[in-house]
mmCIF file of C-alpha atoms and ligand atoms in Angstrom:
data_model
loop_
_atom_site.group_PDB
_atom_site.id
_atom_site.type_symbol
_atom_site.label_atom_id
_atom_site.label_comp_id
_atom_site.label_asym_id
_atom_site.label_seq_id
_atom_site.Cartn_x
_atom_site.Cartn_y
_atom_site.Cartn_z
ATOM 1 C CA UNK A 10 12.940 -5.286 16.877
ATOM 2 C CA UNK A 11 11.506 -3.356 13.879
ATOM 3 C CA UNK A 12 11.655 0.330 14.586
ATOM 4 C CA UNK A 13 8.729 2.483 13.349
ATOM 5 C CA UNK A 14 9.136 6.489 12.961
ATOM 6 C CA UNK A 15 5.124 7.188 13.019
ATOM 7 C CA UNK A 16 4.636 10.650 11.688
ATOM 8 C CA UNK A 17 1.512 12.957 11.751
ATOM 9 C CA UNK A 18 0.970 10.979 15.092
ATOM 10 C CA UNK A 19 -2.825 12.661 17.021
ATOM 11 C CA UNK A 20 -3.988 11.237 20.052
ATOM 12 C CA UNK A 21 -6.135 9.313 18.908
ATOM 13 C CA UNK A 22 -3.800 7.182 16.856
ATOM 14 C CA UNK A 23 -1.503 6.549 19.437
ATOM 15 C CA UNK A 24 -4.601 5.057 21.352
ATOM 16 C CA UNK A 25 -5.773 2.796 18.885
ATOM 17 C CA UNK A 26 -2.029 1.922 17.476
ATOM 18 C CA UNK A 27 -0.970 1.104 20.927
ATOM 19 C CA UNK A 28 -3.996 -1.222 21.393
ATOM 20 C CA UNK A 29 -2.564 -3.321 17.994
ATOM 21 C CA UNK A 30 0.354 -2.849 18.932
ATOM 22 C CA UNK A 31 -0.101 -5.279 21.940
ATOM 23 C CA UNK A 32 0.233 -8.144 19.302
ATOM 24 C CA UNK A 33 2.492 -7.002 17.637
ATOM 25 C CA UNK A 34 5.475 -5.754 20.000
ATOM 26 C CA UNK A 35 6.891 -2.945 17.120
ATOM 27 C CA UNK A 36 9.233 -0.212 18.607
ATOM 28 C CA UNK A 37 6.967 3.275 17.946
ATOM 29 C CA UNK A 38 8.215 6.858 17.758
ATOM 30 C CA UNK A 39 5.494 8.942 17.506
ATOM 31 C CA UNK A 40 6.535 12.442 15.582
ATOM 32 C CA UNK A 41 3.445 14.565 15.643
ATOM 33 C CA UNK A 42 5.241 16.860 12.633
ATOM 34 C CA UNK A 43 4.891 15.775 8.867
ATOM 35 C CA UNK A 44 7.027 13.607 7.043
ATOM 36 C CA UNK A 45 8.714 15.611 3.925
ATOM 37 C CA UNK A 46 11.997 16.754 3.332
ATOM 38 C CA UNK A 47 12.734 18.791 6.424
ATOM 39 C CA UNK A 48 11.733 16.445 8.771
ATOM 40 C CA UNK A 49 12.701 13.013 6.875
ATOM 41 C CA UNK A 50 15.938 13.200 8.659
ATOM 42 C CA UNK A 51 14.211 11.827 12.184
ATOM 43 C CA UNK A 52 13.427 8.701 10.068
ATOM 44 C CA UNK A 53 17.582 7.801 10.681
ATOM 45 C CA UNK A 54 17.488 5.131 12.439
ATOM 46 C CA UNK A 55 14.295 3.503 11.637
ATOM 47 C CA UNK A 56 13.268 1.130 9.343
ATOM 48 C CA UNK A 57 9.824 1.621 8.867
ATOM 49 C CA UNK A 58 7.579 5.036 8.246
ATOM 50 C CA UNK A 59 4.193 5.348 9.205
ATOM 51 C CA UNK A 60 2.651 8.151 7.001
ATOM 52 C CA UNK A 61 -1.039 9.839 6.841
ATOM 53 C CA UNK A 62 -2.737 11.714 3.742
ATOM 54 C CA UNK A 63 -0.995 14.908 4.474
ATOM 55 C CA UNK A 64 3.083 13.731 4.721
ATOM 56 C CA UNK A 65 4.718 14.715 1.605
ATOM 57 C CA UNK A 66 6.985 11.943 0.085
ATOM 58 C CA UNK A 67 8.596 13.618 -2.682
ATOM 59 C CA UNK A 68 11.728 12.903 -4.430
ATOM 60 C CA UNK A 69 14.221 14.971 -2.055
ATOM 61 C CA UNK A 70 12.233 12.922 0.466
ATOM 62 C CA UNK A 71 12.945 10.058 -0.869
ATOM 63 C CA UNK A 72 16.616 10.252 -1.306
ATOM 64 C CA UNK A 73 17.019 11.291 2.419
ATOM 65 C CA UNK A 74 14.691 8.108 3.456
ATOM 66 C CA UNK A 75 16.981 5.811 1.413
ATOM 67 C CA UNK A 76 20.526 7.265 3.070
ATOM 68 C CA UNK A 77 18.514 6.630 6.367
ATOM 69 C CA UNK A 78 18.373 3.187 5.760
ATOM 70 C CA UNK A 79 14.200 3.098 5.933
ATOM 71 C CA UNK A 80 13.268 -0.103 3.790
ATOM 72 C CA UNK A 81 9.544 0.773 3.958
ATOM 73 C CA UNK A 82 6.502 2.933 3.541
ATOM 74 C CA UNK A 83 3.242 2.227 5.532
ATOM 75 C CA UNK A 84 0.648 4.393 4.335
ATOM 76 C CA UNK A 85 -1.732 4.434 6.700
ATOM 77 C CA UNK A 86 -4.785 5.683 4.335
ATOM 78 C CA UNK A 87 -5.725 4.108 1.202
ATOM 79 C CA UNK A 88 -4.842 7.313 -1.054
ATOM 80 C CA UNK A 89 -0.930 7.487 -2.266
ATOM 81 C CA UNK A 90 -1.022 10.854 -4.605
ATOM 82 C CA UNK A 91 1.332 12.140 -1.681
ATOM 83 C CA UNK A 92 4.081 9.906 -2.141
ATOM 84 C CA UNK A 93 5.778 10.189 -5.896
ATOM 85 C CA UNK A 94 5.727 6.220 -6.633
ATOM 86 C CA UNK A 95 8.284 7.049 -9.835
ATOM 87 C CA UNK A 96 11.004 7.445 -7.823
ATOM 88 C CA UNK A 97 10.955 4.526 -5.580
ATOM 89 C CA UNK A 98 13.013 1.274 -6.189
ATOM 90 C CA UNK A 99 13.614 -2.096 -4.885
ATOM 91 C CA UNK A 100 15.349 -0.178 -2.152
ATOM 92 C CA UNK A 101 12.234 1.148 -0.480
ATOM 93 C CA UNK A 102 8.750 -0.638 -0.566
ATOM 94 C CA UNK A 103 5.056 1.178 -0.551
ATOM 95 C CA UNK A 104 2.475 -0.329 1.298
ATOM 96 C CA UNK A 105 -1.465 1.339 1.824
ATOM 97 C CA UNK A 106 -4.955 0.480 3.737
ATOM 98 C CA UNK A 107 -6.785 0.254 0.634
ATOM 99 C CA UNK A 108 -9.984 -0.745 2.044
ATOM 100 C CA UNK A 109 -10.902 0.364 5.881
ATOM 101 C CA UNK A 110 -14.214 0.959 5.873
ATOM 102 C CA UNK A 111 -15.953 2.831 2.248
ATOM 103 C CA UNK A 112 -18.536 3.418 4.567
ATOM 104 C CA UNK A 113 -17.118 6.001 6.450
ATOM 105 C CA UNK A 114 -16.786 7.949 3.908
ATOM 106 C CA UNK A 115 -19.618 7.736 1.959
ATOM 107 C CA UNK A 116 -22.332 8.337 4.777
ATOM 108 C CA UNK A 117 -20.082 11.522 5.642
ATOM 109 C CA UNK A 118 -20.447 12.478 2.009
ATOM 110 C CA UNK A 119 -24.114 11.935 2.596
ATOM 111 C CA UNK A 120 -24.194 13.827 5.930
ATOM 112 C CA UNK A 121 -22.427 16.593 4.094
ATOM 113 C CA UNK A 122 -25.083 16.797 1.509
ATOM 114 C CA UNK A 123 -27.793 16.929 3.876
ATOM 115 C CA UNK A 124 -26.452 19.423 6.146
ATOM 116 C CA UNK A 125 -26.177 21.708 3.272
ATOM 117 C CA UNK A 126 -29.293 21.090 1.559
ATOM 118 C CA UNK A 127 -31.375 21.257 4.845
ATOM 119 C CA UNK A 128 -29.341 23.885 6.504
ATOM 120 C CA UNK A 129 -28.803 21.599 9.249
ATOM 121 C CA UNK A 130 -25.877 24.233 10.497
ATOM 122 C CA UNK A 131 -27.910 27.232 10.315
ATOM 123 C CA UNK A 132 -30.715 25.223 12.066
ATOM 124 C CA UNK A 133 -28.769 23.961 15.181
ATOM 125 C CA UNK A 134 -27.252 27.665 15.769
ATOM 126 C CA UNK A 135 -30.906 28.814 15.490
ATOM 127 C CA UNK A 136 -32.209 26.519 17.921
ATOM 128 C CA UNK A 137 -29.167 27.015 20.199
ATOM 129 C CA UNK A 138 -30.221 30.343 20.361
ATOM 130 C CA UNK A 139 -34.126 29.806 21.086
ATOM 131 C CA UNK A 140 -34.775 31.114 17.362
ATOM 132 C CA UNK A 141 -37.475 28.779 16.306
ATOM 133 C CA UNK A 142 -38.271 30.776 12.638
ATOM 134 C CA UNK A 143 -38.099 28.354 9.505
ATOM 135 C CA UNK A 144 -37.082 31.489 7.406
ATOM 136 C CA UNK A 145 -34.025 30.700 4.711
ATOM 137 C CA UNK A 146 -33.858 27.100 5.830
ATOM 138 C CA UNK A 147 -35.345 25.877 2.769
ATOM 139 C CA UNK A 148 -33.644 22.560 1.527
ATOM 140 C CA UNK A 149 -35.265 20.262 -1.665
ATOM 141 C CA UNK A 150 -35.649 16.585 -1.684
ATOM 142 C CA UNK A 151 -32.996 14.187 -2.786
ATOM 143 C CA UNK A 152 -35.404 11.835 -3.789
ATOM 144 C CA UNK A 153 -36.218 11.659 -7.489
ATOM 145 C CA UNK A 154 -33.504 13.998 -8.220
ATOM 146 C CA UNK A 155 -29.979 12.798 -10.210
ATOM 147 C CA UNK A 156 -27.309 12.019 -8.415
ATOM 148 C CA UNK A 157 -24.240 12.118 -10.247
ATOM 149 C CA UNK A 158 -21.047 9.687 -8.962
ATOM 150 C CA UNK A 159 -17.717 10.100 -10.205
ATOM 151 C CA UNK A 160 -15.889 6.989 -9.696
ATOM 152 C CA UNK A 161 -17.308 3.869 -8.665
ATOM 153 C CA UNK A 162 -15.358 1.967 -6.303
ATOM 154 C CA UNK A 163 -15.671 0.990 -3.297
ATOM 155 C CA UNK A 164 -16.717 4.547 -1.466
ATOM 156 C CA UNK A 165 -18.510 5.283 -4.795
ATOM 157 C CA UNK A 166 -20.651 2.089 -4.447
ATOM 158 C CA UNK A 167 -21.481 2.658 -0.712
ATOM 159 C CA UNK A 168 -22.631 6.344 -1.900
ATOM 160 C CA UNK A 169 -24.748 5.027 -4.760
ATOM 161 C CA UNK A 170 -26.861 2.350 -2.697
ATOM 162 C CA UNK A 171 -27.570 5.093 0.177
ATOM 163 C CA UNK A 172 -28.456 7.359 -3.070
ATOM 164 C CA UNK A 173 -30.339 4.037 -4.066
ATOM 165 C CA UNK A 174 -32.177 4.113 -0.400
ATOM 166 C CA UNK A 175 -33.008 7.923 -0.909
ATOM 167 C CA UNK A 176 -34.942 7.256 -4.328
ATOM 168 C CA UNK A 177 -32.456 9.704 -6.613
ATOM 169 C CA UNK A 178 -32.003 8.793 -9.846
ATOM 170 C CA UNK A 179 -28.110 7.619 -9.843
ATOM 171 C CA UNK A 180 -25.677 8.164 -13.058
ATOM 172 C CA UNK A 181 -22.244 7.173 -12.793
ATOM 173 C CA UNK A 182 -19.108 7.675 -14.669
ATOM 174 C CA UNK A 183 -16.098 5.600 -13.738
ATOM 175 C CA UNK A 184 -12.467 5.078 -16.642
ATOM 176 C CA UNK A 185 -13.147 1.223 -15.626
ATOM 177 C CA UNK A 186 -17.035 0.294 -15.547
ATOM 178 C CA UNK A 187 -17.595 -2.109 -13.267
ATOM 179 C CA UNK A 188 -20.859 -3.463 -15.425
ATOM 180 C CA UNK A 189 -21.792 -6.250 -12.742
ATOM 181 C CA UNK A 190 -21.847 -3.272 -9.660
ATOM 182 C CA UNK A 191 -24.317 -1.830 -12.855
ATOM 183 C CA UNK A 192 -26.721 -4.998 -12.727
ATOM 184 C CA UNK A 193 -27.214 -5.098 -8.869
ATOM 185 C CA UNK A 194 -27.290 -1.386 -7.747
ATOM 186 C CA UNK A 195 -29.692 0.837 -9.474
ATOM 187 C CA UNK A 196 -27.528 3.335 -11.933
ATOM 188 C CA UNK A 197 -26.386 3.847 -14.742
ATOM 189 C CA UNK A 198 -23.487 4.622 -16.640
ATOM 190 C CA UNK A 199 -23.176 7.395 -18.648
ATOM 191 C CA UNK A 200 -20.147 9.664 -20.178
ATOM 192 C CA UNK A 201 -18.218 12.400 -17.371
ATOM 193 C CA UNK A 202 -20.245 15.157 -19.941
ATOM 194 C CA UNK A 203 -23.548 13.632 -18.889
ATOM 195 C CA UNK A 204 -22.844 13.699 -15.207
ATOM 196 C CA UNK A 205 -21.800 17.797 -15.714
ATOM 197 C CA UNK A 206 -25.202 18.499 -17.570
ATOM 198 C CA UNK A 207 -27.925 16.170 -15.825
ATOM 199 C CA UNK A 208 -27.037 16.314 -12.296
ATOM 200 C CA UNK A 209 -28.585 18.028 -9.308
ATOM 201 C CA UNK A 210 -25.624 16.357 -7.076
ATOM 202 C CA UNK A 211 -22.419 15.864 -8.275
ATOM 203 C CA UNK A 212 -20.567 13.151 -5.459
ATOM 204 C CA UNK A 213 -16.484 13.150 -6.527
ATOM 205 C CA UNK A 214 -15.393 9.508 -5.022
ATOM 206 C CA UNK A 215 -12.288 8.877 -8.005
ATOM 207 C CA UNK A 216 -8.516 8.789 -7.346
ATOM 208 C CA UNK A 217 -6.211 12.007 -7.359
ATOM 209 C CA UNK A 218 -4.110 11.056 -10.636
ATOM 210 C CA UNK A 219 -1.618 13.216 -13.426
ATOM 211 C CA UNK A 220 -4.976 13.191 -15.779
ATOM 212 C CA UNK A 221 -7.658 14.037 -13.225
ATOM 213 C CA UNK A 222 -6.255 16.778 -11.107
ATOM 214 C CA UNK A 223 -8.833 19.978 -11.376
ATOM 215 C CA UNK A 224 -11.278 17.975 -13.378
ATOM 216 C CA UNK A 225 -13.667 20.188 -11.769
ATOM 217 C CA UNK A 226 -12.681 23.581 -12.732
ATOM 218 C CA UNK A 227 -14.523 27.014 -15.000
ATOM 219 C CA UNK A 228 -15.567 25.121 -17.972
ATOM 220 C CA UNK A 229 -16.837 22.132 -16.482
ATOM 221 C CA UNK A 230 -18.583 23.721 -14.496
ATOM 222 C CA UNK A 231 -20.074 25.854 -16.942
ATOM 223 C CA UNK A 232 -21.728 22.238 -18.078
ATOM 224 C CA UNK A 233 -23.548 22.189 -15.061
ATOM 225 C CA UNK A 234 -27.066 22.356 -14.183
ATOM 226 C CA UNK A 235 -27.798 25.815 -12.559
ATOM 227 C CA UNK A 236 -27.705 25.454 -8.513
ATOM 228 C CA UNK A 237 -26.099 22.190 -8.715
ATOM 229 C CA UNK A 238 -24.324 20.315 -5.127
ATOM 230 C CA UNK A 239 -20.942 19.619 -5.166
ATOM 231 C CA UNK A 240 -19.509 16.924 -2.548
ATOM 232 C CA UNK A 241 -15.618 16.263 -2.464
ATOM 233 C CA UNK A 242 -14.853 13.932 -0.107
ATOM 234 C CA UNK A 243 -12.102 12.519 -2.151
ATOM 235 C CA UNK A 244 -8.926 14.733 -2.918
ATOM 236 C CA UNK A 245 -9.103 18.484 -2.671
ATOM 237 C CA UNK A 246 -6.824 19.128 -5.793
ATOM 238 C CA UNK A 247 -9.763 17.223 -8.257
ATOM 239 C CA UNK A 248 -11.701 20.728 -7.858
ATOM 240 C CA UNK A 249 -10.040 24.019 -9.284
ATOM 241 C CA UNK A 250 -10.874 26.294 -6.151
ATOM 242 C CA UNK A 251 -10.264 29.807 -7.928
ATOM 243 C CA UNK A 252 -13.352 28.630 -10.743
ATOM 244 C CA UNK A 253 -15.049 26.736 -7.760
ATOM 245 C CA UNK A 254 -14.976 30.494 -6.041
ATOM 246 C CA UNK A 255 -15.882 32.525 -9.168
ATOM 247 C CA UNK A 256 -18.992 29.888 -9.785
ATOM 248 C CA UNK A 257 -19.984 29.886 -6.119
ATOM 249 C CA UNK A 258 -20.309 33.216 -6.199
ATOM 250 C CA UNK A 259 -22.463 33.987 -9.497
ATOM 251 C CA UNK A 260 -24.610 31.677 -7.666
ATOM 252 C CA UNK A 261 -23.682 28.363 -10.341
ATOM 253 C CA UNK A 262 -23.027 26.508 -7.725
ATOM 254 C CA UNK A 263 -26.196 26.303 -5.278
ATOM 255 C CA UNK A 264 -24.399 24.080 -2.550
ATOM 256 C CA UNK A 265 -21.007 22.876 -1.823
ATOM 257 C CA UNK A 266 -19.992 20.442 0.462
ATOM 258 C CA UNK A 267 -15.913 19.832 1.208
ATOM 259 C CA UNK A 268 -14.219 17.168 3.354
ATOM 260 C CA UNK A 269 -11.011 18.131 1.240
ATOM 261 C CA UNK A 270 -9.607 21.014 0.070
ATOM 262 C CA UNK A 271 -6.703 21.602 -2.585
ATOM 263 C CA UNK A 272 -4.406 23.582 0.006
ATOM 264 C CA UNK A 273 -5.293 21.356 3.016
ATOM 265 C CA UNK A 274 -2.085 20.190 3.875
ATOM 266 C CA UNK A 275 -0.546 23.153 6.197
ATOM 267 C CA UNK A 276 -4.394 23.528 7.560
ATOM 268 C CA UNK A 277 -6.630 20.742 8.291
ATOM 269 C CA UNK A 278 -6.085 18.409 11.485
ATOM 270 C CA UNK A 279 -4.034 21.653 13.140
ATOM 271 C CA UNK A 280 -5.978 23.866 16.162
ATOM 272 C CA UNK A 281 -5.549 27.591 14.458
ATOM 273 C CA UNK A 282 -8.343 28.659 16.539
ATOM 274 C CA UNK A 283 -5.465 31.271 17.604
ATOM 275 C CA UNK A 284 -3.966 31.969 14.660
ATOM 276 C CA UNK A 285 -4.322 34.233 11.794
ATOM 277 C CA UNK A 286 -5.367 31.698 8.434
ATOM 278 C CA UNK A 287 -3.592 33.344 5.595
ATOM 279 C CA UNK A 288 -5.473 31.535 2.840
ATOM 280 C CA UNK A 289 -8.288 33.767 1.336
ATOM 281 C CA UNK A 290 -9.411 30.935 -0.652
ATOM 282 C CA UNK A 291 -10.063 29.164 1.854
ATOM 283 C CA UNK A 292 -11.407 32.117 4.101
ATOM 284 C CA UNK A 293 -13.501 33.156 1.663
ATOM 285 C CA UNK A 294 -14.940 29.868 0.845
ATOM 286 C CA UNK A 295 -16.149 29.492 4.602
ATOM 287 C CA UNK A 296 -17.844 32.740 4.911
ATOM 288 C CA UNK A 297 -20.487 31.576 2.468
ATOM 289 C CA UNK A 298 -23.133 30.381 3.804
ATOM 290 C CA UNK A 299 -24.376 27.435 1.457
ATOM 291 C CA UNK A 300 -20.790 25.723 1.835
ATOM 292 C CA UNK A 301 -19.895 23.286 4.730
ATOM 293 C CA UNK A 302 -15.836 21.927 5.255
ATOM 294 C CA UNK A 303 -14.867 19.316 7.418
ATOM 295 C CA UNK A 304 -11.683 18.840 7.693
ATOM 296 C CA UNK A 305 -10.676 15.273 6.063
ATOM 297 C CA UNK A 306 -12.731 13.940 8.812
ATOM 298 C CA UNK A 307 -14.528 11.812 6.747
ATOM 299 C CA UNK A 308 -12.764 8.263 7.542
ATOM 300 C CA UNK A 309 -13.312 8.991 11.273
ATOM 301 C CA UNK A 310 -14.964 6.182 12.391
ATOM 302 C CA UNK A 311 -13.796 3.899 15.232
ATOM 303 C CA UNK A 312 -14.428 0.799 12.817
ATOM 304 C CA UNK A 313 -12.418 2.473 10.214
ATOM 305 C CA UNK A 314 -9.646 3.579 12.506
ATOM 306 C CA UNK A 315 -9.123 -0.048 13.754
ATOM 307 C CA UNK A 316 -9.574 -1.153 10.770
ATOM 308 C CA UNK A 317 -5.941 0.906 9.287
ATOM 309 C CA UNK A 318 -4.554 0.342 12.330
ATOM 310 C CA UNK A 319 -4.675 -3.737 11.907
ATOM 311 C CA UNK A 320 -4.072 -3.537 8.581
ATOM 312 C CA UNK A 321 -1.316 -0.997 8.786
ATOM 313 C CA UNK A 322 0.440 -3.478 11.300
ATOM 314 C CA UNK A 323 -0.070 -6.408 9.202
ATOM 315 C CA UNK A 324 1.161 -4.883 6.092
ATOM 316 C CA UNK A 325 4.516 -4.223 7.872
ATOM 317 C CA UNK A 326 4.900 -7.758 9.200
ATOM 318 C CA UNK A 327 4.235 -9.286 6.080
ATOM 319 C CA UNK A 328 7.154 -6.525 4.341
ATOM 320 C CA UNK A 329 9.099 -7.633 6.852
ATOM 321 C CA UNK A 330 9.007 -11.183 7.277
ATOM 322 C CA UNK A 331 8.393 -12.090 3.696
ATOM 323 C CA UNK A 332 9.034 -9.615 1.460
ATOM 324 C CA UNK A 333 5.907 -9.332 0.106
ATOM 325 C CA UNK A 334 2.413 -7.374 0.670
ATOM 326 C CA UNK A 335 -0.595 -7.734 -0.965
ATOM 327 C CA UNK A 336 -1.496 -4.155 -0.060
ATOM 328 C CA UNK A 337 2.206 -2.479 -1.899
ATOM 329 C CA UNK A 338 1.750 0.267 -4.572
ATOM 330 C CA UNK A 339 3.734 -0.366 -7.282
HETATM 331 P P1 NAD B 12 -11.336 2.657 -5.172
HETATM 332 O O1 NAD B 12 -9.969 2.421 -5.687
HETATM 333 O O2 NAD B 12 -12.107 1.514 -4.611
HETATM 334 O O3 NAD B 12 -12.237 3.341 -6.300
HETATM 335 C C1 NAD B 12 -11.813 4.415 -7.077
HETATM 336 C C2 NAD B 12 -12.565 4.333 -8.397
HETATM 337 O O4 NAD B 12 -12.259 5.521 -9.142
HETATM 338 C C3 NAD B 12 -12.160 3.139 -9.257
HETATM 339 O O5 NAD B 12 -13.314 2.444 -9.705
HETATM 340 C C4 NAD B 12 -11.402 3.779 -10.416
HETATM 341 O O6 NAD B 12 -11.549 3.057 -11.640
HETATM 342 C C5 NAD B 12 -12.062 5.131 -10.493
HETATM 343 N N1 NAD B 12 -11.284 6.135 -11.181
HETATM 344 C C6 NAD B 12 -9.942 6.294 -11.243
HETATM 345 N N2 NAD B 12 -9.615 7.389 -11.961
HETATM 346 C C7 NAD B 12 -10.794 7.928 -12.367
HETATM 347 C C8 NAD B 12 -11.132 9.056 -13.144
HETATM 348 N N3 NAD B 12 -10.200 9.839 -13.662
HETATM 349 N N4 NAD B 12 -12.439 9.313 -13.384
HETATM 350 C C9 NAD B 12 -13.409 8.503 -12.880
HETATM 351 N N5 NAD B 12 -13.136 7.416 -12.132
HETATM 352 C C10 NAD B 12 -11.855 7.137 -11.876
HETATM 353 O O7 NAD B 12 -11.160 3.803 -4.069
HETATM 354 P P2 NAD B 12 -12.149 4.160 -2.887
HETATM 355 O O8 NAD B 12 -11.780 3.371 -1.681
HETATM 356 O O9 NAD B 12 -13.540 4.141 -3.363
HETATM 357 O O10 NAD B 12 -11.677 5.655 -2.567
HETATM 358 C C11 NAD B 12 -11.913 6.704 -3.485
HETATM 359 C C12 NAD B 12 -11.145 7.934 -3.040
HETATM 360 O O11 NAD B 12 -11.678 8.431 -1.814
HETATM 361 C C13 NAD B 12 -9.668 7.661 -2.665
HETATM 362 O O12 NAD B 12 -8.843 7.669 -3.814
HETATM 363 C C14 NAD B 12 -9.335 8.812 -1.755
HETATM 364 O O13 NAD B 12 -8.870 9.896 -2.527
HETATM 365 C C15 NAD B 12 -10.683 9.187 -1.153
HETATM 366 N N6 NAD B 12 -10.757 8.908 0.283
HETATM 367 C C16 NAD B 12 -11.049 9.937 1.123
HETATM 368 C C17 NAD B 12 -11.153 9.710 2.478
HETATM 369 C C18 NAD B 12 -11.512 10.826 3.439
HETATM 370 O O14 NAD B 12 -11.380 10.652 4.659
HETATM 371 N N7 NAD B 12 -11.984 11.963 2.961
HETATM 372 C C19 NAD B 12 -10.916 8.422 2.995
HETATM 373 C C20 NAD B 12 -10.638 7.399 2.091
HETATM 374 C C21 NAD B 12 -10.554 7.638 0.746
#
């Protein structure tokens, strides 16, 4: 029976993997600590692990996953900037969700934005409170403005039509245009120096890659429009937070709106209700009060959680019993 060391295991994946798993008979252990070099020694034993956005394949990792005999990876995102591809072989095989549901994402993006821009936070604690005043709630309308998308895949394309919906006036810049996506949805490509100087939102939906990481940092910024949104739902380390700060601050940045941050991985999806958070970026960014986080809750949907866990199982049976995956990372 294949054996499966799940790591970064919650609650609620053990409820929906457990409900696949029906069909699939796989032996589980659930680990609820990360996978990276520490804790890759549990993996002995097992041929398969089951990884999330936060496990940290590196190379040490690596080398102790190969003497433990695993044969594969099952990413259970779509994302792989975690696991350092180079130094796999035929040994060990990658395999990813690449597509659970773009949707998910991109209306959280869009939730973000509006619960920013309408103060949607500052209005429920108001209301909680019996405060009915309208006083610093001001938001503007998306419609008619530019919205600016950085990579237009699938999450990208989802974002662009609800921008479509909205009315904004959508620019996109993507390193592969996808010219027929151009035709049917209502944007337009332009260069990544347009999207700095004539957007009102900027919407970051590309890869983490070598080339891109802190694409978003002082002097791009410094292109900006004055007050300009930011949304990251993609991966924290696109934005440099130190500039991000600074910008924020001088009042550059009128909005920001964060589903990923670049030091998440010690911090989001953990309880530190009770703790003391020693990250003053971090800190600091959440005691201003025209920035919202989530914490890398944006694929939390039940369709998109059944949706990896199907595809998660399938992609390990087809390793498995052929060899082969349409879904492996090369
Ligand atoms: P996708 O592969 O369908 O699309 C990515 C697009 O980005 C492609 O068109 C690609 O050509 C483009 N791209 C690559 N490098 C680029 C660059 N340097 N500049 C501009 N464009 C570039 O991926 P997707 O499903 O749309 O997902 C996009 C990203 O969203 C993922 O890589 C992941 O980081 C993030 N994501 C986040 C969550 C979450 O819960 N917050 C969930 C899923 C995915």
């Amino acid at each position: 029976m294949i054996k499966i060391a799940f790591f970064s295991a919650k609650d609620y994946d053990k409820e929906v993997f457990d409900k696949y798993n029906q069909q699939y008979k796989f032996n589980i252990t659930y680990f609820s600590c990360k996978l990276n070099s520490e804790t890759a020694p549990l993996a002995n034993g097992y041929d398969v692990v089951c990884i999330f956005v936060n496990d940290m394949i590196d190379e040490k990792t690596i080398k102790i996953l190969k003497k433990c005999k695993v044969k594969l990876i099952a990413l259970r995102c779509a994302g792989f900037n975690n696991v350092d591809i180079k130094h796999m072989d035929e040994h060990i095989k990658v395999v990813r969700v690449p597509e659970y549901s773009p949707y998910s994402v991109a209306e959280h993006a869009v939730a973000l934005l509006l619960t920013v821009d309408r103060k949607i936070y500052k209005a429920y604690q108001r209301t909680k409170k019996y405060n009915f005043t309208l006083n610093g709630l001001l938001g503007f309308d998306i419609h008619g403005k530019t919205v600016g998308v950085i990579g237009t895949g699938k999450i990208g394309k989802c974002f662009i039509k609800i921008m479509n919906g909205f009315g904004a006036n959508v620019i996109a810049y993507d390193i592969f245009e996808d010219k027929e996506a151009e035709k049917t949805l209502n944007f337009e490509y332009v260069t990544l120096d347009d999207i700095y100087e004539k957007s009102d939102v900027i919407s970051l939906h590309c890869p983490l890659t070598e080339e891109n990481e802190k694409m978003i940092n002082y002097d791009t910024m410094s292109k900006m429009k004055d007050g300009v949104y930011i949304i990251n739902t993609s991966r924290g380390k696109l934005i440099d937070t130190d500039s991000l700060i600074e910008r924020l601050e001088e009042g550059k940045i009128g909005g920001l709106c964060l589903d990923v941050y670049e030091e998440e991985s010690e911090i989001f999806s953990n309880d530190l209700s009770n703790s003391y958070i020693r990250d003053k970026d971090l800190l600091t960014l959440l005691s201003m009060p025209n920035v919202v986080i989530t914490s890398h809750q944006a694929f939390f949907t039940k369709e998109a959680l059944n949706k990896i866990a199907s595809d998660t199982f399938k992609n390990i049976q087809d390793v498995i019993l052929t060899g082969k995956c349409k879904n492996e990372v090369k």
